[in-house]
Amino acid sequence: MPGAFTTLIDARSAGGHLGDSDWAFVDCRFDIRDPGRGPRDYRASHIPGAVYADLDHDLSSPPIPGRTGRHPLPDEDSIVQVFSRLGIGPETQVVAYDESTGALAAARLWWLLKWAGHDAAAVLDGGFAAWTGAGMPRAGGVEERAPRGFVAAFRPELVVDADQVVDALNDPGWVILDERAADRYRGENETLDPVAGHIPGAVSAPYGAALAPDGRWKPAAEIAAMYGQALGGRDTRHAILYCGSGVTAAHGVLACAHAGLGIPRLYAGSWSDWITDGKRPVAR
């Protein structure tokens, strides 16, 4: 779509399209420790016209304890139905947003759209906090968009499974980046998963390093330098990103894309999937 926003968009630019039927604002606010908070916050106040997408119920399939990670990818038919219900058609510009720093669930929506072949998708820089800080209008209650037929062209090359990660471990041409906080990478302060540590050989690249103190993204050149160092000279076609459950790592994929480095591959199951098989190695 000519002129589309494909990585980030600022509040003022997005605000100029309120009421535009070809622009879909999607509220992705979610609190992993209080899953009901996101829907409550949405009902209380959101960008006018925005619809809500729930990380657990819309942007993930139900996890199977001991067999999958905490946020498995939806199957292709399911995510096409979700996008159609959200009113995303072939010519729709999507603006996804979270509360503020990190844009984690919003980045997950952004990545799912890229995976499904829809490039006109951007994350609101600074999230809802930046929107309200700019004095932009807000609305309450629950809103819906008229359904549209989402047209998918899935890109299977953007996602890898655990077996492909194992293969990459033995190939020096590949690099694996761990997007979790540095203490979790080291195997310290693990509060979400039953096994602490990281995939052997993975490089620590905490997602928060791409953000400025105010929660907005750092300049693209600065992000490119940071990830370029982590990639160790490899291009993103030979990089795999993972996190705890495949959500934070989507933020890293977005960072690379915004920095002009291309789109690395996502290990969607991530650490919570890796540790379901006790034979897979763990480093601390």
PDB file of C-alpha atoms in Angstrom:
ATOM      1  CA  MET A   1       0.000   0.000   0.000  1.00  0.00           C
ATOM      2  CA  PRO A   2       1.751   3.228  -1.125  1.00  0.00           C
ATOM      3  CA  GLY A   3       2.642   5.552   1.735  1.00  0.00           C
ATOM      4  CA  ALA A   4       1.921   2.944   4.373  1.00  0.00           C
ATOM      5  CA  PHE A   5       3.446   3.045   7.849  1.00  0.00           C
ATOM      6  CA  THR A   6       5.245  -0.266   8.311  1.00  0.00           C
ATOM      7  CA  THR A   7       7.112  -0.073  11.637  1.00  0.00           C
ATOM      8  CA  LEU A   8       6.353   2.892  13.931  1.00  0.00           C
ATOM      9  CA  ILE A   9       4.024   5.888  13.856  1.00  0.00           C
ATOM     10  CA  ASP A  10       3.870   8.895  16.169  1.00  0.00           C
ATOM     11  CA  ALA A  11       0.711  10.083  17.916  1.00  0.00           C
ATOM     12  CA  ARG A  12       0.243  13.222  15.808  1.00  0.00           C
ATOM     13  CA  SER A  13       0.548  11.380  12.511  1.00  0.00           C
ATOM     14  CA  ALA A  14      -1.835   8.666  13.666  1.00  0.00           C
ATOM     15  CA  GLY A  15      -4.269  11.201  15.096  1.00  0.00           C
ATOM     16  CA  GLY A  16      -4.707  12.767  11.687  1.00  0.00           C
ATOM     17  CA  HIS A  17      -6.535   9.632  10.580  1.00  0.00           C
ATOM     18  CA  LEU A  18      -9.155   9.281  13.298  1.00  0.00           C
ATOM     19  CA  GLY A  19     -12.416   8.446  11.598  1.00  0.00           C
ATOM     20  CA  ASP A  20     -10.685   7.192   8.445  1.00  0.00           C
ATOM     21  CA  SER A  21     -12.391   3.903   7.599  1.00  0.00           C
ATOM     22  CA  ASP A  22      -9.198   2.585   6.013  1.00  0.00           C
ATOM     23  CA  TRP A  23      -7.277   3.007   9.269  1.00  0.00           C
ATOM     24  CA  ALA A  24      -7.762   0.461  12.063  1.00  0.00           C
ATOM     25  CA  PHE A  25      -6.598   1.363  15.593  1.00  0.00           C
ATOM     26  CA  VAL A  26      -6.123  -1.750  17.728  1.00  0.00           C
ATOM     27  CA  ASP A  27      -5.699  -1.526  21.498  1.00  0.00           C
ATOM     28  CA  CYS A  28      -3.440  -4.355  22.686  1.00  0.00           C
ATOM     29  CA  ARG A  29      -2.923  -3.383  26.328  1.00  0.00           C
ATOM     30  CA  PHE A  30      -2.281  -6.472  28.435  1.00  0.00           C
ATOM     31  CA  ASP A  31      -0.874  -7.285  31.864  1.00  0.00           C
ATOM     32  CA  ILE A  32       0.504 -10.822  32.094  1.00  0.00           C
ATOM     33  CA  ARG A  33      -0.012 -10.819  35.876  1.00  0.00           C
ATOM     34  CA  ASP A  34      -3.559  -9.441  35.613  1.00  0.00           C
ATOM     35  CA  PRO A  35      -5.051 -10.545  32.264  1.00  0.00           C
ATOM     36  CA  GLY A  36      -8.312  -8.706  32.951  1.00  0.00           C
ATOM     37  CA  ARG A  37      -6.613  -5.337  33.293  1.00  0.00           C
ATOM     38  CA  GLY A  38      -6.180  -4.674  29.572  1.00  0.00           C
ATOM     39  CA  PRO A  39      -9.895  -5.022  28.725  1.00  0.00           C
ATOM     40  CA  ARG A  40     -10.789  -2.905  31.766  1.00  0.00           C
ATOM     41  CA  ASP A  41      -8.382  -0.160  30.772  1.00  0.00           C
ATOM     42  CA  TYR A  42      -9.707  -0.265  27.223  1.00  0.00           C
ATOM     43  CA  ARG A  43     -13.309   0.145  28.364  1.00  0.00           C
ATOM     44  CA  ALA A  44     -12.311   3.027  30.610  1.00  0.00           C
ATOM     45  CA  SER A  45     -10.363   4.981  27.982  1.00  0.00           C
ATOM     46  CA  HIS A  46      -8.952   4.320  24.520  1.00  0.00           C
ATOM     47  CA  ILE A  47      -8.221   5.942  21.176  1.00  0.00           C
ATOM     48  CA  PRO A  48     -11.560   6.809  19.533  1.00  0.00           C
ATOM     49  CA  GLY A  49     -12.604   4.071  17.143  1.00  0.00           C
ATOM     50  CA  ALA A  50     -10.087   1.562  18.481  1.00  0.00           C
ATOM     51  CA  VAL A  51     -11.034  -2.087  18.839  1.00  0.00           C
ATOM     52  CA  TYR A  52      -9.478  -4.396  21.414  1.00  0.00           C
ATOM     53  CA  ALA A  53      -7.287  -7.453  20.726  1.00  0.00           C
ATOM     54  CA  ASP A  54      -6.527  -9.733  23.667  1.00  0.00           C
ATOM     55  CA  LEU A  55      -3.067 -11.299  23.805  1.00  0.00           C
ATOM     56  CA  ASP A  56      -4.326 -14.538  25.332  1.00  0.00           C
ATOM     57  CA  HIS A  57      -7.544 -15.003  23.369  1.00  0.00           C
ATOM     58  CA  ASP A  58      -7.008 -13.231  20.026  1.00  0.00           C
ATOM     59  CA  LEU A  59      -3.265 -13.155  19.411  1.00  0.00           C
ATOM     60  CA  SER A  60      -2.391 -16.611  20.785  1.00  0.00           C
ATOM     61  CA  SER A  61      -3.833 -20.093  20.773  1.00  0.00           C
ATOM     62  CA  PRO A  62      -4.528 -21.868  24.099  1.00  0.00           C
ATOM     63  CA  PRO A  63      -1.317 -23.253  25.608  1.00  0.00           C
ATOM     64  CA  ILE A  64      -0.999 -26.968  26.281  1.00  0.00           C
ATOM     65  CA  PRO A  65       0.900 -27.483  29.564  1.00  0.00           C
ATOM     66  CA  GLY A  66       4.094 -29.435  29.063  1.00  0.00           C
ATOM     67  CA  ARG A  67       3.770 -29.379  25.268  1.00  0.00           C
ATOM     68  CA  THR A  68       3.783 -25.748  24.145  1.00  0.00           C
ATOM     69  CA  GLY A  69       5.045 -22.373  25.259  1.00  0.00           C
ATOM     70  CA  ARG A  70       2.863 -19.892  27.130  1.00  0.00           C
ATOM     71  CA  HIS A  71       1.645 -18.023  24.031  1.00  0.00           C
ATOM     72  CA  PRO A  72       1.524 -20.406  21.043  1.00  0.00           C
ATOM     73  CA  LEU A  73       0.893 -18.871  17.645  1.00  0.00           C
ATOM     74  CA  PRO A  74      -2.718 -18.977  16.485  1.00  0.00           C
ATOM     75  CA  ASP A  75      -3.306 -21.308  13.568  1.00  0.00           C
ATOM     76  CA  GLU A  76      -3.630 -19.592  10.203  1.00  0.00           C
ATOM     77  CA  ASP A  77      -7.409 -19.910   9.892  1.00  0.00           C
ATOM     78  CA  SER A  78      -7.947 -18.526  13.394  1.00  0.00           C
ATOM     79  CA  ILE A  79      -5.800 -15.433  12.914  1.00  0.00           C
ATOM     80  CA  VAL A  80      -7.453 -14.684   9.561  1.00  0.00           C
ATOM     81  CA  GLN A  81     -10.805 -14.758  11.369  1.00  0.00           C
ATOM     82  CA  VAL A  82      -9.493 -12.435  14.098  1.00  0.00           C
ATOM     83  CA  PHE A  83      -8.112  -9.925  11.603  1.00  0.00           C
ATOM     84  CA  SER A  84     -11.328 -10.013   9.601  1.00  0.00           C
ATOM     85  CA  ARG A  85     -13.357  -9.375  12.761  1.00  0.00           C
ATOM     86  CA  LEU A  86     -11.105  -6.443  13.615  1.00  0.00           C
ATOM     87  CA  GLY A  87     -11.968  -4.910  10.252  1.00  0.00           C
ATOM     88  CA  ILE A  88      -8.595  -5.357   8.562  1.00  0.00           C
ATOM     89  CA  GLY A  89      -8.851  -5.589   4.786  1.00  0.00           C
ATOM     90  CA  PRO A  90      -6.167  -5.516   2.067  1.00  0.00           C
ATOM     91  CA  GLU A  91      -6.004  -1.689   2.050  1.00  0.00           C
ATOM     92  CA  THR A  92      -6.237  -1.150   5.812  1.00  0.00           C
ATOM     93  CA  GLN A  93      -3.512   0.714   7.671  1.00  0.00           C
ATOM     94  CA  VAL A  94      -3.250  -0.816  11.141  1.00  0.00           C
ATOM     95  CA  VAL A  95      -2.035   1.133  14.182  1.00  0.00           C
ATOM     96  CA  ALA A  96      -1.398  -1.102  17.200  1.00  0.00           C
ATOM     97  CA  TYR A  97      -0.719   0.263  20.647  1.00  0.00           C
ATOM     98  CA  ASP A  98       0.070  -0.761  24.204  1.00  0.00           C
ATOM     99  CA  GLU A  99       0.155   1.253  27.403  1.00  0.00           C
ATOM    100  CA  SER A 100       3.624   2.754  27.088  1.00  0.00           C
ATOM    101  CA  THR A 101       7.126   1.301  27.175  1.00  0.00           C
ATOM    102  CA  GLY A 102       7.883  -1.864  25.320  1.00  0.00           C
ATOM    103  CA  ALA A 103       4.802  -2.145  23.097  1.00  0.00           C
ATOM    104  CA  LEU A 104       4.920  -5.881  23.720  1.00  0.00           C
ATOM    105  CA  ALA A 105       1.449  -7.113  22.761  1.00  0.00           C
ATOM    106  CA  ALA A 106       1.244  -4.407  20.086  1.00  0.00           C
ATOM    107  CA  ALA A 107       4.485  -5.730  18.609  1.00  0.00           C
ATOM    108  CA  ARG A 108       2.978  -9.219  18.703  1.00  0.00           C
ATOM    109  CA  LEU A 109       0.016  -7.983  16.630  1.00  0.00           C
ATOM    110  CA  TRP A 110       2.432  -6.191  14.287  1.00  0.00           C
ATOM    111  CA  TRP A 111       4.451  -9.399  13.840  1.00  0.00           C
ATOM    112  CA  LEU A 112       1.370 -11.549  13.260  1.00  0.00           C
ATOM    113  CA  LEU A 113       0.279  -9.183  10.506  1.00  0.00           C
ATOM    114  CA  LYS A 114       3.743  -9.349   8.889  1.00  0.00           C
ATOM    115  CA  TRP A 115       3.669 -13.148   9.142  1.00  0.00           C
ATOM    116  CA  ALA A 116       0.259 -13.133   7.467  1.00  0.00           C
ATOM    117  CA  GLY A 117       1.531 -10.909   4.659  1.00  0.00           C
ATOM    118  CA  HIS A 118       0.014  -7.559   5.663  1.00  0.00           C
ATOM    119  CA  ASP A 119       2.723  -4.891   5.596  1.00  0.00           C
ATOM    120  CA  ALA A 120       0.639  -1.787   6.350  1.00  0.00           C
ATOM    121  CA  ALA A 121       0.963  -2.137  10.114  1.00  0.00           C
ATOM    122  CA  ALA A 122       2.725   0.112  12.614  1.00  0.00           C
ATOM    123  CA  VAL A 123       3.112   0.357  16.371  1.00  0.00           C
ATOM    124  CA  LEU A 124       2.274   3.645  18.086  1.00  0.00           C
ATOM    125  CA  ASP A 125       5.560   5.099  19.331  1.00  0.00           C
ATOM    126  CA  GLY A 126       5.284   5.597  23.092  1.00  0.00           C
ATOM    127  CA  GLY A 127       1.903   3.848  23.265  1.00  0.00           C
ATOM    128  CA  PHE A 128      -1.274   5.160  24.823  1.00  0.00           C
ATOM    129  CA  ALA A 129       0.790   7.175  27.294  1.00  0.00           C
ATOM    130  CA  ALA A 130       2.278   9.168  24.411  1.00  0.00           C
ATOM    131  CA  TRP A 131      -1.201   9.611  22.927  1.00  0.00           C
ATOM    132  CA  THR A 132      -2.636  11.047  26.128  1.00  0.00           C
ATOM    133  CA  GLY A 133       0.534  13.049  26.769  1.00  0.00           C
ATOM    134  CA  ALA A 134       0.026  14.741  23.402  1.00  0.00           C
ATOM    135  CA  GLY A 135      -3.475  15.785  24.446  1.00  0.00           C
ATOM    136  CA  MET A 136      -5.149  13.579  21.842  1.00  0.00           C
ATOM    137  CA  PRO A 137      -8.844  12.631  22.176  1.00  0.00           C
ATOM    138  CA  ARG A 138     -10.048   9.566  24.049  1.00  0.00           C
ATOM    139  CA  ALA A 139     -13.228   7.507  24.179  1.00  0.00           C
ATOM    140  CA  GLY A 140     -14.755   4.952  26.562  1.00  0.00           C
ATOM    141  CA  GLY A 141     -16.853   1.829  26.267  1.00  0.00           C
ATOM    142  CA  VAL A 142     -16.485  -0.934  23.698  1.00  0.00           C
ATOM    143  CA  GLU A 143     -16.278  -0.245  19.965  1.00  0.00           C
ATOM    144  CA  GLU A 144     -16.398  -2.442  16.885  1.00  0.00           C
ATOM    145  CA  ARG A 145     -15.339  -2.027  13.288  1.00  0.00           C
ATOM    146  CA  ALA A 146     -17.292  -3.377  10.357  1.00  0.00           C
ATOM    147  CA  PRO A 147     -15.771  -6.770   9.501  1.00  0.00           C
ATOM    148  CA  ARG A 148     -13.604  -6.984   6.402  1.00  0.00           C
ATOM    149  CA  GLY A 149     -12.199  -9.923   4.526  1.00  0.00           C
ATOM    150  CA  PHE A 150      -8.562 -10.281   5.546  1.00  0.00           C
ATOM    151  CA  VAL A 151      -6.450 -11.563   2.657  1.00  0.00           C
ATOM    152  CA  ALA A 152      -3.500 -13.600   3.925  1.00  0.00           C
ATOM    153  CA  ALA A 153      -0.243 -14.514   2.205  1.00  0.00           C
ATOM    154  CA  PHE A 154       1.618 -16.254   5.014  1.00  0.00           C
ATOM    155  CA  ARG A 155       5.400 -16.041   5.227  1.00  0.00           C
ATOM    156  CA  PRO A 156       6.533 -19.308   6.845  1.00  0.00           C
ATOM    157  CA  GLU A 157      10.163 -18.219   6.575  1.00  0.00           C
ATOM    158  CA  LEU A 158       9.624 -15.671   9.362  1.00  0.00           C
ATOM    159  CA  VAL A 159       9.094 -18.301  12.068  1.00  0.00           C
ATOM    160  CA  VAL A 160      11.148 -21.255  13.323  1.00  0.00           C
ATOM    161  CA  ASP A 161      10.477 -24.124  15.689  1.00  0.00           C
ATOM    162  CA  ALA A 162      12.678 -25.778  18.308  1.00  0.00           C
ATOM    163  CA  ASP A 163      14.210 -28.258  15.849  1.00  0.00           C
ATOM    164  CA  GLN A 164      15.346 -25.421  13.607  1.00  0.00           C
ATOM    165  CA  VAL A 165      16.872 -23.694  16.623  1.00  0.00           C
ATOM    166  CA  VAL A 166      18.803 -26.879  17.427  1.00  0.00           C
ATOM    167  CA  ASP A 167      20.129 -26.934  13.863  1.00  0.00           C
ATOM    168  CA  ALA A 168      21.176 -23.286  14.169  1.00  0.00           C
ATOM    169  CA  LEU A 169      23.088 -24.037  17.380  1.00  0.00           C
ATOM    170  CA  ASN A 170      25.469 -26.174  15.361  1.00  0.00           C
ATOM    171  CA  ASP A 171      25.883 -23.695  12.504  1.00  0.00           C
ATOM    172  CA  PRO A 172      28.248 -20.737  13.117  1.00  0.00           C
ATOM    173  CA  GLY A 173      26.522 -18.852  10.319  1.00  0.00           C
ATOM    174  CA  TRP A 174      23.520 -18.305  12.597  1.00  0.00           C
ATOM    175  CA  VAL A 175      23.086 -16.140  15.669  1.00  0.00           C
ATOM    176  CA  ILE A 176      20.399 -16.518  18.341  1.00  0.00           C
ATOM    177  CA  LEU A 177      19.351 -13.467  20.348  1.00  0.00           C
ATOM    178  CA  ASP A 178      17.635 -13.680  23.742  1.00  0.00           C
ATOM    179  CA  GLU A 179      15.329 -10.655  24.152  1.00  0.00           C
ATOM    180  CA  ARG A 180      14.521 -11.194  27.840  1.00  0.00           C
ATOM    181  CA  ALA A 181      15.926  -9.084  30.645  1.00  0.00           C
ATOM    182  CA  ALA A 182      19.597  -9.795  31.314  1.00  0.00           C
ATOM    183  CA  ASP A 183      18.948 -11.357  34.727  1.00  0.00           C
ATOM    184  CA  ARG A 184      16.540 -13.901  33.249  1.00  0.00           C
ATOM    185  CA  TYR A 185      19.059 -14.677  30.516  1.00  0.00           C
ATOM    186  CA  ARG A 186      21.618 -15.422  33.223  1.00  0.00           C
ATOM    187  CA  GLY A 187      19.154 -17.720  34.988  1.00  0.00           C
ATOM    188  CA  GLU A 188      18.453 -15.280  37.831  1.00  0.00           C
ATOM    189  CA  ASN A 189      15.107 -13.901  39.010  1.00  0.00           C
ATOM    190  CA  GLU A 190      13.043 -16.318  36.932  1.00  0.00           C
ATOM    191  CA  THR A 191       9.430 -15.837  38.013  1.00  0.00           C
ATOM    192  CA  LEU A 192       7.486 -16.865  34.894  1.00  0.00           C
ATOM    193  CA  ASP A 193       8.909 -20.217  33.788  1.00  0.00           C
ATOM    194  CA  PRO A 194       9.755 -23.349  35.809  1.00  0.00           C
ATOM    195  CA  VAL A 195      13.298 -23.638  34.437  1.00  0.00           C
ATOM    196  CA  ALA A 196      15.809 -20.784  34.529  1.00  0.00           C
ATOM    197  CA  GLY A 197      18.564 -20.104  32.033  1.00  0.00           C
ATOM    198  CA  HIS A 198      18.962 -19.611  28.297  1.00  0.00           C
ATOM    199  CA  ILE A 199      19.560 -21.488  25.063  1.00  0.00           C
ATOM    200  CA  PRO A 200      23.290 -22.308  24.890  1.00  0.00           C
ATOM    201  CA  GLY A 201      25.177 -19.933  22.630  1.00  0.00           C
ATOM    202  CA  ALA A 202      22.413 -17.328  22.601  1.00  0.00           C
ATOM    203  CA  VAL A 203      23.459 -13.686  22.874  1.00  0.00           C
ATOM    204  CA  SER A 204      21.709 -11.460  25.416  1.00  0.00           C
ATOM    205  CA  ALA A 205      19.909  -8.559  23.683  1.00  0.00           C
ATOM    206  CA  PRO A 206      17.367  -7.190  26.201  1.00  0.00           C
ATOM    207  CA  TYR A 207      14.438  -5.538  24.445  1.00  0.00           C
ATOM    208  CA  GLY A 208      14.419  -2.444  26.672  1.00  0.00           C
ATOM    209  CA  ALA A 209      17.745  -1.281  25.252  1.00  0.00           C
ATOM    210  CA  ALA A 210      15.945  -0.054  22.124  1.00  0.00           C
ATOM    211  CA  LEU A 211      13.819   2.384  24.137  1.00  0.00           C
ATOM    212  CA  ALA A 212      14.550   5.880  25.408  1.00  0.00           C
ATOM    213  CA  PRO A 213      13.772   6.752  29.065  1.00  0.00           C
ATOM    214  CA  ASP A 214      10.409   8.274  28.066  1.00  0.00           C
ATOM    215  CA  GLY A 215       9.273   4.991  26.516  1.00  0.00           C
ATOM    216  CA  ARG A 216       9.653   6.098  22.932  1.00  0.00           C
ATOM    217  CA  TRP A 217      11.975   4.306  20.554  1.00  0.00           C
ATOM    218  CA  LYS A 218      15.559   5.431  20.154  1.00  0.00           C
ATOM    219  CA  PRO A 219      16.711   6.747  16.748  1.00  0.00           C
ATOM    220  CA  ALA A 220      16.931   4.066  14.079  1.00  0.00           C
ATOM    221  CA  ALA A 221      20.678   4.522  13.656  1.00  0.00           C
ATOM    222  CA  GLU A 222      21.280   3.930  17.358  1.00  0.00           C
ATOM    223  CA  ILE A 223      19.146   0.783  17.330  1.00  0.00           C
ATOM    224  CA  ALA A 224      20.953  -0.426  14.201  1.00  0.00           C
ATOM    225  CA  ALA A 225      24.324  -0.038  15.917  1.00  0.00           C
ATOM    226  CA  MET A 226      23.119  -1.912  19.005  1.00  0.00           C
ATOM    227  CA  TYR A 227      21.652  -4.837  17.078  1.00  0.00           C
ATOM    228  CA  GLY A 228      24.498  -4.832  14.605  1.00  0.00           C
ATOM    229  CA  GLN A 229      26.857  -5.564  17.491  1.00  0.00           C
ATOM    230  CA  ALA A 230      24.605  -8.326  18.827  1.00  0.00           C
ATOM    231  CA  LEU A 231      24.315  -9.866  15.360  1.00  0.00           C
ATOM    232  CA  GLY A 232      28.091 -10.090  15.145  1.00  0.00           C
ATOM    233  CA  GLY A 233      28.272  -9.191  11.483  1.00  0.00           C
ATOM    234  CA  ARG A 234      25.498 -11.541  10.358  1.00  0.00           C
ATOM    235  CA  ASP A 235      22.463 -10.215   8.574  1.00  0.00           C
ATOM    236  CA  THR A 236      18.983 -10.733   9.971  1.00  0.00           C
ATOM    237  CA  ARG A 237      18.234 -13.549   7.528  1.00  0.00           C
ATOM    238  CA  HIS A 238      20.545 -15.650   9.715  1.00  0.00           C
ATOM    239  CA  ALA A 239      19.250 -14.440  13.072  1.00  0.00           C
ATOM    240  CA  ILE A 240      16.692 -16.037  15.376  1.00  0.00           C
ATOM    241  CA  LEU A 241      15.080 -14.056  18.191  1.00  0.00           C
ATOM    242  CA  TYR A 242      13.378 -15.566  21.213  1.00  0.00           C
ATOM    243  CA  CYS A 243      12.131 -14.505  24.638  1.00  0.00           C
ATOM    244  CA  GLY A 244       9.934 -16.148  27.256  1.00  0.00           C
ATOM    245  CA  SER A 245       6.883 -16.903  25.152  1.00  0.00           C
ATOM    246  CA  GLY A 246       7.350 -15.255  21.756  1.00  0.00           C
ATOM    247  CA  VAL A 247       5.865 -11.858  22.665  1.00  0.00           C
ATOM    248  CA  THR A 248       8.853  -9.769  23.784  1.00  0.00           C
ATOM    249  CA  ALA A 249      10.898 -11.175  20.901  1.00  0.00           C
ATOM    250  CA  ALA A 250       8.411  -9.652  18.447  1.00  0.00           C
ATOM    251  CA  HIS A 251       9.497  -6.313  19.902  1.00  0.00           C
ATOM    252  CA  GLY A 252      13.056  -7.168  18.882  1.00  0.00           C
ATOM    253  CA  VAL A 253      11.943  -8.073  15.379  1.00  0.00           C
ATOM    254  CA  LEU A 254      10.192  -4.697  15.173  1.00  0.00           C
ATOM    255  CA  ALA A 255      13.355  -2.957  16.399  1.00  0.00           C
ATOM    256  CA  CYS A 256      15.429  -4.581  13.671  1.00  0.00           C
ATOM    257  CA  ALA A 257      12.866  -3.689  11.016  1.00  0.00           C
ATOM    258  CA  HIS A 258      12.631  -0.084  12.220  1.00  0.00           C
ATOM    259  CA  ALA A 259      16.432   0.165  12.165  1.00  0.00           C
ATOM    260  CA  GLY A 260      16.508  -0.929   8.528  1.00  0.00           C
ATOM    261  CA  LEU A 261      18.158  -4.270   9.279  1.00  0.00           C
ATOM    262  CA  GLY A 262      15.374  -6.435   7.874  1.00  0.00           C
ATOM    263  CA  ILE A 263      13.177  -8.955   9.646  1.00  0.00           C
ATOM    264  CA  PRO A 264      14.908 -11.732  11.613  1.00  0.00           C
ATOM    265  CA  ARG A 265      13.210 -15.031  12.315  1.00  0.00           C
ATOM    266  CA  LEU A 266      11.134 -15.560  15.425  1.00  0.00           C
ATOM    267  CA  TYR A 267      11.252 -18.683  17.574  1.00  0.00           C
ATOM    268  CA  ALA A 268       7.598 -18.289  18.422  1.00  0.00           C
ATOM    269  CA  GLY A 269       7.514 -20.883  21.198  1.00  0.00           C
ATOM    270  CA  SER A 270      10.602 -19.339  22.812  1.00  0.00           C
ATOM    271  CA  TRP A 271      11.994 -20.312  26.216  1.00  0.00           C
ATOM    272  CA  SER A 272       8.708 -21.626  27.626  1.00  0.00           C
ATOM    273  CA  ASP A 273       8.513 -24.029  24.664  1.00  0.00           C
ATOM    274  CA  TRP A 274      12.216 -24.919  24.713  1.00  0.00           C
ATOM    275  CA  ILE A 275      12.045 -26.222  28.275  1.00  0.00           C
ATOM    276  CA  THR A 276       9.100 -28.560  27.606  1.00  0.00           C
ATOM    277  CA  ASP A 277      11.661 -31.106  26.408  1.00  0.00           C
ATOM    278  CA  GLY A 278      14.139 -31.977  29.128  1.00  0.00           C
ATOM    279  CA  LYS A 279      16.635 -33.235  26.524  1.00  0.00           C
ATOM    280  CA  ARG A 280      17.186 -29.726  25.171  1.00  0.00           C
ATOM    281  CA  PRO A 281      20.283 -28.103  26.649  1.00  0.00           C
ATOM    282  CA  VAL A 282      20.097 -25.200  29.109  1.00  0.00           C
ATOM    283  CA  ALA A 283      22.859 -22.723  29.949  1.00  0.00           C
ATOM    284  CA  ARG A 284      23.144 -20.422  32.963  1.00  0.00           C
TER     285      ARG A 284
END
